[in-house]
Short mmCIF file of C-alpha atoms in Angstrom, two decimals:
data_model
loop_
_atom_site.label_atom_id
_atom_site.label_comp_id
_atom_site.label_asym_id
_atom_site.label_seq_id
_atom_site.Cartn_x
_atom_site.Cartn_y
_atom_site.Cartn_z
CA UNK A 1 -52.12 -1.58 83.30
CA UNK A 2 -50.19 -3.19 80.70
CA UNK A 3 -49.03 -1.22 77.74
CA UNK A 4 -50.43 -1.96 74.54
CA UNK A 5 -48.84 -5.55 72.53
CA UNK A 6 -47.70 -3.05 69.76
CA UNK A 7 -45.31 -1.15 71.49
CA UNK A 8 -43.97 -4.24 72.34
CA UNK A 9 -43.34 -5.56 68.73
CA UNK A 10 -39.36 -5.10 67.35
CA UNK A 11 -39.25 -1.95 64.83
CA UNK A 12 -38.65 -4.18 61.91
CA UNK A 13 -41.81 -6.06 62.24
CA UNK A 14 -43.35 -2.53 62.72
CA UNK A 15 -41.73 -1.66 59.71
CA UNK A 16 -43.24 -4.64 57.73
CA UNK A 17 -46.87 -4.38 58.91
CA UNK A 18 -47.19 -0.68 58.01
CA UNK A 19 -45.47 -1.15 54.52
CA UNK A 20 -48.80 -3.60 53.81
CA UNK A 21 -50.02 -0.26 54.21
CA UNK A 22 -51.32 2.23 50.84
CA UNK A 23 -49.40 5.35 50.88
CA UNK A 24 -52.77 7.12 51.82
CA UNK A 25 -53.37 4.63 54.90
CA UNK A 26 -49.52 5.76 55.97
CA UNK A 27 -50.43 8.99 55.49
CA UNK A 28 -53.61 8.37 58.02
CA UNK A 29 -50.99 6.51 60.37
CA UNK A 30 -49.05 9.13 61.19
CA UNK A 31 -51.84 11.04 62.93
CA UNK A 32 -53.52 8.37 64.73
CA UNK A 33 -50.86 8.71 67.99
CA UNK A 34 -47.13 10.07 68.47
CA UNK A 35 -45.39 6.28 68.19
CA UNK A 36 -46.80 5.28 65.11
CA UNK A 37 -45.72 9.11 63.65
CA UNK A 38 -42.18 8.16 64.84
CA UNK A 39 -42.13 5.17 63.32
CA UNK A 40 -43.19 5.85 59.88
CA UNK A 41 -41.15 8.88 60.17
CA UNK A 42 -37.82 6.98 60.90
CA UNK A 43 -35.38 6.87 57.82
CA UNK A 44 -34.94 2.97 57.71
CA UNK A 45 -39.13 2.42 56.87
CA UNK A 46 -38.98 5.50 54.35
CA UNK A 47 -36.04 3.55 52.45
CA UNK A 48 -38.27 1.04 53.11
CA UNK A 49 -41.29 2.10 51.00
CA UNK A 50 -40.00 4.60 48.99
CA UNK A 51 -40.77 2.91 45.70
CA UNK A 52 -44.29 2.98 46.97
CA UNK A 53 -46.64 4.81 44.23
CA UNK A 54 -46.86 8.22 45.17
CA UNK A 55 -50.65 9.79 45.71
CA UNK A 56 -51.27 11.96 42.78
CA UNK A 57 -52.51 15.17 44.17
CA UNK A 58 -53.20 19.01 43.58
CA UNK A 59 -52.01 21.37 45.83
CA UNK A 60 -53.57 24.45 46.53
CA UNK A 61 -50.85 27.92 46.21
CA UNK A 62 -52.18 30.85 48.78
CA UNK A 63 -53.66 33.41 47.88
CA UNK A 64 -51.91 36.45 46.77
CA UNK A 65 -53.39 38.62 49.74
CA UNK A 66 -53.09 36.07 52.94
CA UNK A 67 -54.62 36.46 56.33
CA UNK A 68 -52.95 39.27 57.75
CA UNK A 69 -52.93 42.35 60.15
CA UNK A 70 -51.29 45.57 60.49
CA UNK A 71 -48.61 46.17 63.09
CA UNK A 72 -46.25 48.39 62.98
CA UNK A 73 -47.30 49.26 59.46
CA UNK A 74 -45.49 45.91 58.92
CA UNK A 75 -48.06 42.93 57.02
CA UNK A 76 -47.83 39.49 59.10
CA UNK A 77 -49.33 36.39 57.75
CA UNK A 78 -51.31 33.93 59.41
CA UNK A 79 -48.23 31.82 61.09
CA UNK A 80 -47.50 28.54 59.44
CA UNK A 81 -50.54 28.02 57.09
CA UNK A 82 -50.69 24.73 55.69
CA UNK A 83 -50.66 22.70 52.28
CA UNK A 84 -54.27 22.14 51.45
CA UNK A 85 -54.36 19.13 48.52
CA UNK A 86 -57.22 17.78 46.93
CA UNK A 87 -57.20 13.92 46.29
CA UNK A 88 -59.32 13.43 42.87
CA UNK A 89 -59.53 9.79 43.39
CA UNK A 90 -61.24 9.46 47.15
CA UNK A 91 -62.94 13.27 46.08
CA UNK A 92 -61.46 14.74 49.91
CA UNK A 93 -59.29 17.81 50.73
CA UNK A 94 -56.07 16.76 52.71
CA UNK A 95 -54.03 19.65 55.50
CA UNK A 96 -50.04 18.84 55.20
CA UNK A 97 -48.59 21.12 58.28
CA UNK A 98 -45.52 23.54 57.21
CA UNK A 99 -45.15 24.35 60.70
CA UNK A 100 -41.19 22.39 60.65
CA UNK A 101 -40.41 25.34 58.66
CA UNK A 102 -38.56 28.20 60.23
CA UNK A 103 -40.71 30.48 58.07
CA UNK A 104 -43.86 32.21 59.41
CA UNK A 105 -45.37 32.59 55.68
CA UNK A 106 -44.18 29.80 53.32
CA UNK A 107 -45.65 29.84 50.16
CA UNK A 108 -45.69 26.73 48.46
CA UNK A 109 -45.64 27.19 44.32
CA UNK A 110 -44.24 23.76 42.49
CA UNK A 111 -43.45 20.24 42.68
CA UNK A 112 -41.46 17.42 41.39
CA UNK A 113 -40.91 13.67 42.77
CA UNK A 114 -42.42 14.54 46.56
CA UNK A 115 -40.98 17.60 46.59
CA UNK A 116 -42.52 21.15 47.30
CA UNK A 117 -40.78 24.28 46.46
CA UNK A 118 -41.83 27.11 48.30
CA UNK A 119 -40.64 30.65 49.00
CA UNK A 120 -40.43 31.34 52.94
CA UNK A 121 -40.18 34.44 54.29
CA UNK A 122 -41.34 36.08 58.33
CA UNK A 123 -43.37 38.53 56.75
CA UNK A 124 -45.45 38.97 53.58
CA UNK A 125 -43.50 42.07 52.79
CA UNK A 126 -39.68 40.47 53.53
CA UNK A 127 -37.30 39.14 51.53
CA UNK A 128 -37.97 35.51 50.43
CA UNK A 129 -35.52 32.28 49.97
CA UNK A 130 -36.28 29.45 47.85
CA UNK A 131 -37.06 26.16 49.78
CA UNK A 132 -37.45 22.82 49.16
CA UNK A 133 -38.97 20.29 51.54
CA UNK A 134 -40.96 17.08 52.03
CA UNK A 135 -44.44 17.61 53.66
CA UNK A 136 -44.56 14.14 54.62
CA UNK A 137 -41.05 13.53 55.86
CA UNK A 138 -40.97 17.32 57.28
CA UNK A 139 -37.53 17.59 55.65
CA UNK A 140 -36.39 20.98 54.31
CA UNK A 141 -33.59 22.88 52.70
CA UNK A 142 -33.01 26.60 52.32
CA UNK A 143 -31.64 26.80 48.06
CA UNK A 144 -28.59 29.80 48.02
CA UNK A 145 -30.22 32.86 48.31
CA UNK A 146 -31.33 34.71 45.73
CA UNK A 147 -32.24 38.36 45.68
CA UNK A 148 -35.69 39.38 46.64
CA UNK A 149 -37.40 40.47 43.03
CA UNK A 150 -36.92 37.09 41.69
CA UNK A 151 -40.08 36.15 44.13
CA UNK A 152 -41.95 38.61 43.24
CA UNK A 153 -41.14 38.46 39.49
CA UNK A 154 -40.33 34.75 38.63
CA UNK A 155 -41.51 31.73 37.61
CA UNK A 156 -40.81 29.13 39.46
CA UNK A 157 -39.85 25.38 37.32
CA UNK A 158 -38.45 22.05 38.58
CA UNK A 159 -38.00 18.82 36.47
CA UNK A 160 -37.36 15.15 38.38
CA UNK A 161 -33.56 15.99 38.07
CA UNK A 162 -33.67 18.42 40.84
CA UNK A 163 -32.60 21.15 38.41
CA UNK A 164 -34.71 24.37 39.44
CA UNK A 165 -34.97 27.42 37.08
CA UNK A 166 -36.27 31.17 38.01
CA UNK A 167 -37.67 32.74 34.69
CA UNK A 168 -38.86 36.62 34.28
CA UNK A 169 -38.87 37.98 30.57
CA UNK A 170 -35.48 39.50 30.99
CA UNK A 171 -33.72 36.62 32.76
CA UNK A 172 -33.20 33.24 33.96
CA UNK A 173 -31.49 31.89 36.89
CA UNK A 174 -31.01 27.61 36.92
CA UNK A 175 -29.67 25.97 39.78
CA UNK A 176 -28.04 22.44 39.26
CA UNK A 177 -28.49 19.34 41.44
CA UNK A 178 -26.58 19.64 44.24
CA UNK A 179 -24.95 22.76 43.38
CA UNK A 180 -24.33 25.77 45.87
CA UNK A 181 -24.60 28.82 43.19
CA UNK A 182 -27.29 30.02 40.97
CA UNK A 183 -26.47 30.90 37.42
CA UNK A 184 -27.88 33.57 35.67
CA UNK A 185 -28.69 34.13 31.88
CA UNK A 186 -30.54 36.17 29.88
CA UNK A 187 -33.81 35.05 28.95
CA UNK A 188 -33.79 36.92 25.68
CA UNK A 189 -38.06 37.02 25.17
CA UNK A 190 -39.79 38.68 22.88
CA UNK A 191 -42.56 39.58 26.03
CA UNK A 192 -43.43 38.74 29.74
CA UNK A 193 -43.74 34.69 29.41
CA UNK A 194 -47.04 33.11 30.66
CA UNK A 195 -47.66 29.68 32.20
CA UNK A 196 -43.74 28.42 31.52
CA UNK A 197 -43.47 24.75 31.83
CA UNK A 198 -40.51 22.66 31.72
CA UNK A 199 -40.53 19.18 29.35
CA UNK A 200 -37.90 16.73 29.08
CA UNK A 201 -35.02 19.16 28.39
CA UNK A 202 -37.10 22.49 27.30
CA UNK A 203 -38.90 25.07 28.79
CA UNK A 204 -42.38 26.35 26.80
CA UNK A 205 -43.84 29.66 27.14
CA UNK A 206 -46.50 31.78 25.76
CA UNK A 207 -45.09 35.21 25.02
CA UNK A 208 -47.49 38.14 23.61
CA UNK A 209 -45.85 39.64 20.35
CA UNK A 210 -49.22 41.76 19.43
CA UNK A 211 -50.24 44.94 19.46
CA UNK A 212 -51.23 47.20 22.70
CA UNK A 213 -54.52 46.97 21.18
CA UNK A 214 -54.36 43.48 20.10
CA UNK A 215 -52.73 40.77 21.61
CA UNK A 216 -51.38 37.88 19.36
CA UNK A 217 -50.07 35.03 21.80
CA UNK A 218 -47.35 32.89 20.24
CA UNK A 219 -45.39 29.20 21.64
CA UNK A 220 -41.56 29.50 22.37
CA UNK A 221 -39.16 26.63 23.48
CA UNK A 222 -35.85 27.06 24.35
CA UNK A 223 -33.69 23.62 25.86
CA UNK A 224 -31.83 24.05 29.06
CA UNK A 225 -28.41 24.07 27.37
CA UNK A 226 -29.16 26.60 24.98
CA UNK A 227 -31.08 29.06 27.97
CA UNK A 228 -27.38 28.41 29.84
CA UNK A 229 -25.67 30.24 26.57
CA UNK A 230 -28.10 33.32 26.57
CA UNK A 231 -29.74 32.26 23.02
CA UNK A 232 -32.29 33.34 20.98
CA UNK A 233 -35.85 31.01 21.96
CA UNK A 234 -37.42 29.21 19.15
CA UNK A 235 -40.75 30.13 18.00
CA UNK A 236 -43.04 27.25 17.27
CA UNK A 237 -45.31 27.78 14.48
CA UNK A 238 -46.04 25.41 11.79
CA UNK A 239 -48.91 26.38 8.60
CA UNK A 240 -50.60 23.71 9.41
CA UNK A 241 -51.89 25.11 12.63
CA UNK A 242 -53.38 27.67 11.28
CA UNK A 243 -55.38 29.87 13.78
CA UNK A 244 -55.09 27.78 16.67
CA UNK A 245 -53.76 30.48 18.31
CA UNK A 246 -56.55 32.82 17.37
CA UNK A 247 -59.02 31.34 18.47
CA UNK A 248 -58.88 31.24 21.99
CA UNK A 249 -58.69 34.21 24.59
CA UNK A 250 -55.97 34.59 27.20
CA UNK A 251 -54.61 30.92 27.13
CA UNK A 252 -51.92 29.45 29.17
CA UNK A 253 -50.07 26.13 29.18
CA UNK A 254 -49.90 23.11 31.08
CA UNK A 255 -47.95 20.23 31.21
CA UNK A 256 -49.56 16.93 29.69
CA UNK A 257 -48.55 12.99 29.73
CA UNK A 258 -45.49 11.80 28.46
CA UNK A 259 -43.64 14.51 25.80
CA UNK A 260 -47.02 16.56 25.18
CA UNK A 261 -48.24 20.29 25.90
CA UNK A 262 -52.28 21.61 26.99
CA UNK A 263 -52.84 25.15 25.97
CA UNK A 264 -56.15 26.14 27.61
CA UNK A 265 -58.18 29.14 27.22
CA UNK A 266 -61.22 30.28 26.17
CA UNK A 267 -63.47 29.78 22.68
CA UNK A 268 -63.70 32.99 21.06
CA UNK A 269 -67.06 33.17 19.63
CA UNK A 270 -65.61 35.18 16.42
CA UNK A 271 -62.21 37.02 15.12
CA UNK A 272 -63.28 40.02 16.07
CA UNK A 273 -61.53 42.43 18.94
CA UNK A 274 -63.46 41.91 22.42
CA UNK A 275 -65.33 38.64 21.16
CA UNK A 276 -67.11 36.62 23.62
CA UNK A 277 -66.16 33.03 24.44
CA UNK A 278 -68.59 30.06 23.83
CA UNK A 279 -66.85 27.51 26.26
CA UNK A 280 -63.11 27.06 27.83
CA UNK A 281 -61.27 24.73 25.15
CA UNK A 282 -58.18 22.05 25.98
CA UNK A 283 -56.22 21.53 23.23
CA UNK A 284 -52.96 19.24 23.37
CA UNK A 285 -49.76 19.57 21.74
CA UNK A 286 -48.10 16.14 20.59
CA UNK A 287 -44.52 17.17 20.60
CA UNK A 288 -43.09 14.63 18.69
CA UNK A 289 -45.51 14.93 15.57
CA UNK A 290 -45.73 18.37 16.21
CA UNK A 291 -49.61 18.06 15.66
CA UNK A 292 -52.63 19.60 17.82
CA UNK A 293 -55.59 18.09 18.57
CA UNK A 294 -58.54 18.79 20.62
CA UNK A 295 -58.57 16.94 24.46
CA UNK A 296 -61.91 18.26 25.95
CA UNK A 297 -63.85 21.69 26.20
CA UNK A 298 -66.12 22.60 29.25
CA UNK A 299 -70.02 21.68 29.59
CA UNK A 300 -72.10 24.28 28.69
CA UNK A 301 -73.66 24.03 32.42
CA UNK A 302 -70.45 24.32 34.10
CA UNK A 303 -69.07 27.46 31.81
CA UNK A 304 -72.11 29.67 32.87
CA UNK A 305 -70.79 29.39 36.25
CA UNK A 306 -67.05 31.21 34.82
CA UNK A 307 -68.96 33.35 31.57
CA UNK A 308 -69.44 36.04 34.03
CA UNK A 309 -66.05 36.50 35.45
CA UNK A 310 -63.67 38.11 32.91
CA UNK A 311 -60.55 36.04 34.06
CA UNK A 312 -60.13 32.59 35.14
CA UNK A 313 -57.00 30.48 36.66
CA UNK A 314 -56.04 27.01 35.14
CA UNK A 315 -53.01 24.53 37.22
CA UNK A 316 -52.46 21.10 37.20
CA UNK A 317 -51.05 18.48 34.79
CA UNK A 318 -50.79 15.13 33.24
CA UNK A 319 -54.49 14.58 32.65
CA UNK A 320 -56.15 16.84 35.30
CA UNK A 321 -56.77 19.82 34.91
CA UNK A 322 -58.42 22.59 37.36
CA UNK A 323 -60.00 25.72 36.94
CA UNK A 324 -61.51 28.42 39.45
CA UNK A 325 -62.82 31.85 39.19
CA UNK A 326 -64.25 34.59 40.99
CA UNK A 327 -67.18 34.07 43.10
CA UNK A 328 -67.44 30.76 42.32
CA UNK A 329 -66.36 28.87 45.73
CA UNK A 330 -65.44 25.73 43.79
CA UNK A 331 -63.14 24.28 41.33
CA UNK A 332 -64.03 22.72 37.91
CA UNK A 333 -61.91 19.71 37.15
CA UNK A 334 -60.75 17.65 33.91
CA UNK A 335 -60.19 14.29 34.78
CA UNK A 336 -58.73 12.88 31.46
CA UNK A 337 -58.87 8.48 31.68
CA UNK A 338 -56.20 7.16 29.30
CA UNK A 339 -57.39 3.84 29.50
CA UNK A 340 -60.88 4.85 28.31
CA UNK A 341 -59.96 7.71 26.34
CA UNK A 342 -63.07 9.71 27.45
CA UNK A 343 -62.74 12.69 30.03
CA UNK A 344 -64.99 13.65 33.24
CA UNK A 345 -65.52 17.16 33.94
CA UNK A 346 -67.09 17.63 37.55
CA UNK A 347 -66.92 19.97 40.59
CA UNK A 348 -64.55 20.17 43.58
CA UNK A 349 -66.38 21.64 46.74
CA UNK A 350 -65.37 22.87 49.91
CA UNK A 351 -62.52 24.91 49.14
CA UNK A 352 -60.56 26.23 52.05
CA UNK A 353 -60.03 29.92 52.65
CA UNK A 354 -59.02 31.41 49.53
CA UNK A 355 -59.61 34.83 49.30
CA UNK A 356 -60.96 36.07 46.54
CA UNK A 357 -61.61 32.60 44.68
CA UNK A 358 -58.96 32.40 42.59
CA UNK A 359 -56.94 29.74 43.01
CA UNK A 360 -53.38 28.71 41.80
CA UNK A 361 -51.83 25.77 42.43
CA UNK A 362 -49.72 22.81 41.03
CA UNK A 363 -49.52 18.84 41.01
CA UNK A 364 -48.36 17.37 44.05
CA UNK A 365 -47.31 13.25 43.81
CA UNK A 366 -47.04 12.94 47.30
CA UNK A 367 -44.28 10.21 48.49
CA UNK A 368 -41.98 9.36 51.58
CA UNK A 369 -38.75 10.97 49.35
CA UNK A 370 -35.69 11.46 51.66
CA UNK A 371 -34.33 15.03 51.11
CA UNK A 372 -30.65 15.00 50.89
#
């Protein structure tokens, strides 16, 4: 029996039919049989269609208490789990495989330009290295090492320059593009920083400077040059703003569109100490006129489903936004249309395994990106 016309075809022609292709159809491509995965794998068609648009996505993180047995009194996790993204725009959950890492329990926990950064480790329990890869491409490299309480401990940021900091409250370390050595710096805040994000040249955090019986959150920036000199952070407060931080209950950041900030949390009902909350709340930070406004607060149908949970988890960026809690077994999403200027909030079902239902995660704009 003959062998299929295809095979016969010359590998640029190959390469020209499947670059007709969506990035999503690619994506689809590469499963359907072993020579189409090598040819969309080969570097000449990724140079090919690596201006392509990328897929916007959001990645799932695992969940802090994987899989796992006991042997040995030593915790395994479930070998090689993969990348579980949801695609908002054809509503379906997509598997990447980790298994080309040398890692039995990656843990994937930010992105930037294609790229996943993940700690890998053999064990849940052993020390971890920070790695970056492309899903897609099943490129990786192993960062220099760091010690072992900065996974634990740290924050993990990246920015489309490759640089790559590590914060904790009492230090930083930033590694360079292309460089072979971490530096380290002291982070010099005021309290443990929540939900830091990294803009342009700056990296925003939410630091605590209340009472132990009353927490008052407050927004710091510090730019990358002066975190590489040790300094002081700046704390961002204008009167204008008034009690915008008062009025809502554990909030956290997120990185917007262009040069602006969303600090989510919930609506306290009132001032007073253990108020309730009335809805979650989006507000966005413009920070160029240094001016808040409000972006989109949750339907009073979908917020009964999270009133009765007394902590929630909030990732994504740009204009989505998702949110999950306990015993929920789905995700609420904010899908913010710039063109329109009006925002859909609706459900994502079918959540693979993730233990206890609260889920972390991060944007993922998945794209053939050679790793170099």
């Amino acid at each position: 029996m003959d062998a299929c016309p295809i095979y016969r075809l010359p590998q640029d022609t190959l390469h020209q039919i499947f670059s007709h292709l969506s990035l999503r159809q690619i994506f689809i491509c590469k499963s359907v049989c072993k020579f189409f995965n090598q040819t969309i794998s080969s570097s000449s068609f990724i140079d090919l269609i690596s201006t392509q648009p990328p897929l916007h996505l959001l990645a799932l993180r695992p969940p802090h208490h994987h899989h796992h047995h006991h042997n040995n009194h030593r915790r395994y996790a479930t070998p090689h789990p993969p990348l579980h993204v949801f695609d908002p725009d054809s509503n379906q959950w997509l598997r990447f495989p980790l298994d080309f890492l040398p890692f039995r329990s990656p843990s994937p926990v930010a992105s930037s330009l294609g790229l996943v950064y993940l700690w890998g480790g053999d064990t849940v329990d052993s020390n971890k290295s920070l790695v970056v890869c492309n899903p897609l491409t099943r490129q990786f490299r192993v960062l220099p090492q760091l010690g072992s309480a900065w996974s634990r401990h740290g924050s993990v940021l990246v920015d489309s320059a490759g640089r790559v900091i590590v914060l904790t409250e009492l230090a930083a370390l930033y590694l360079s593009a292309g460089s072979i050595q971490w530096l380290k710096f002291s982070s010099n805040l005021p309290s443990k920083p929540r939900s830091p994000i990294l803009v342009s040249h700056s990296v925003f955090a939410l630091c605590d400077v209340g009472s132990p019986w009353r927490s008052q959150w407050k927004l710091f920036s510090c730019t990358l040059n002066l975190l590489q000199k040790s300094q002081v952070w700046n704390l961002l407060e204008k009167h204008e703003w008034d009690d915008v931080f008062d009025i809502l209950k554990r909030p956290r950041l997120v990185r917007g569109t262009d040069n602006r900030i969303l600090m989510i949390g919930g609506l306290k009902s009132s001032f007073s100490l253990n108020a309730s909350c009335s809805t979650i709340l989006i507000l966005r930070l413009d920070l160029n006129t240094m001016e808040w406004d409000e972006a989109g607060r949750m339907p009073p149908e979908m917020f009964r489903c999270f009133q009765e949970s007394s902590k929630f988890k909030v990732f994504g960026g740009g204009n989505r936004v998702c949110f999950s809690s306990k015993r929920v077994g789905k995700l609420a999403l904010w899908d913010y249309s710039a063109e329109t200027g009006k925002a859909e909030w609706r459900w994502i079902d079918y959540l693979p395994g993730i233990g206890d239902g609260l889920c972390r995660g991060f944007v993922f704009e998945a794209r053939f990106t050679e790793l170099h």
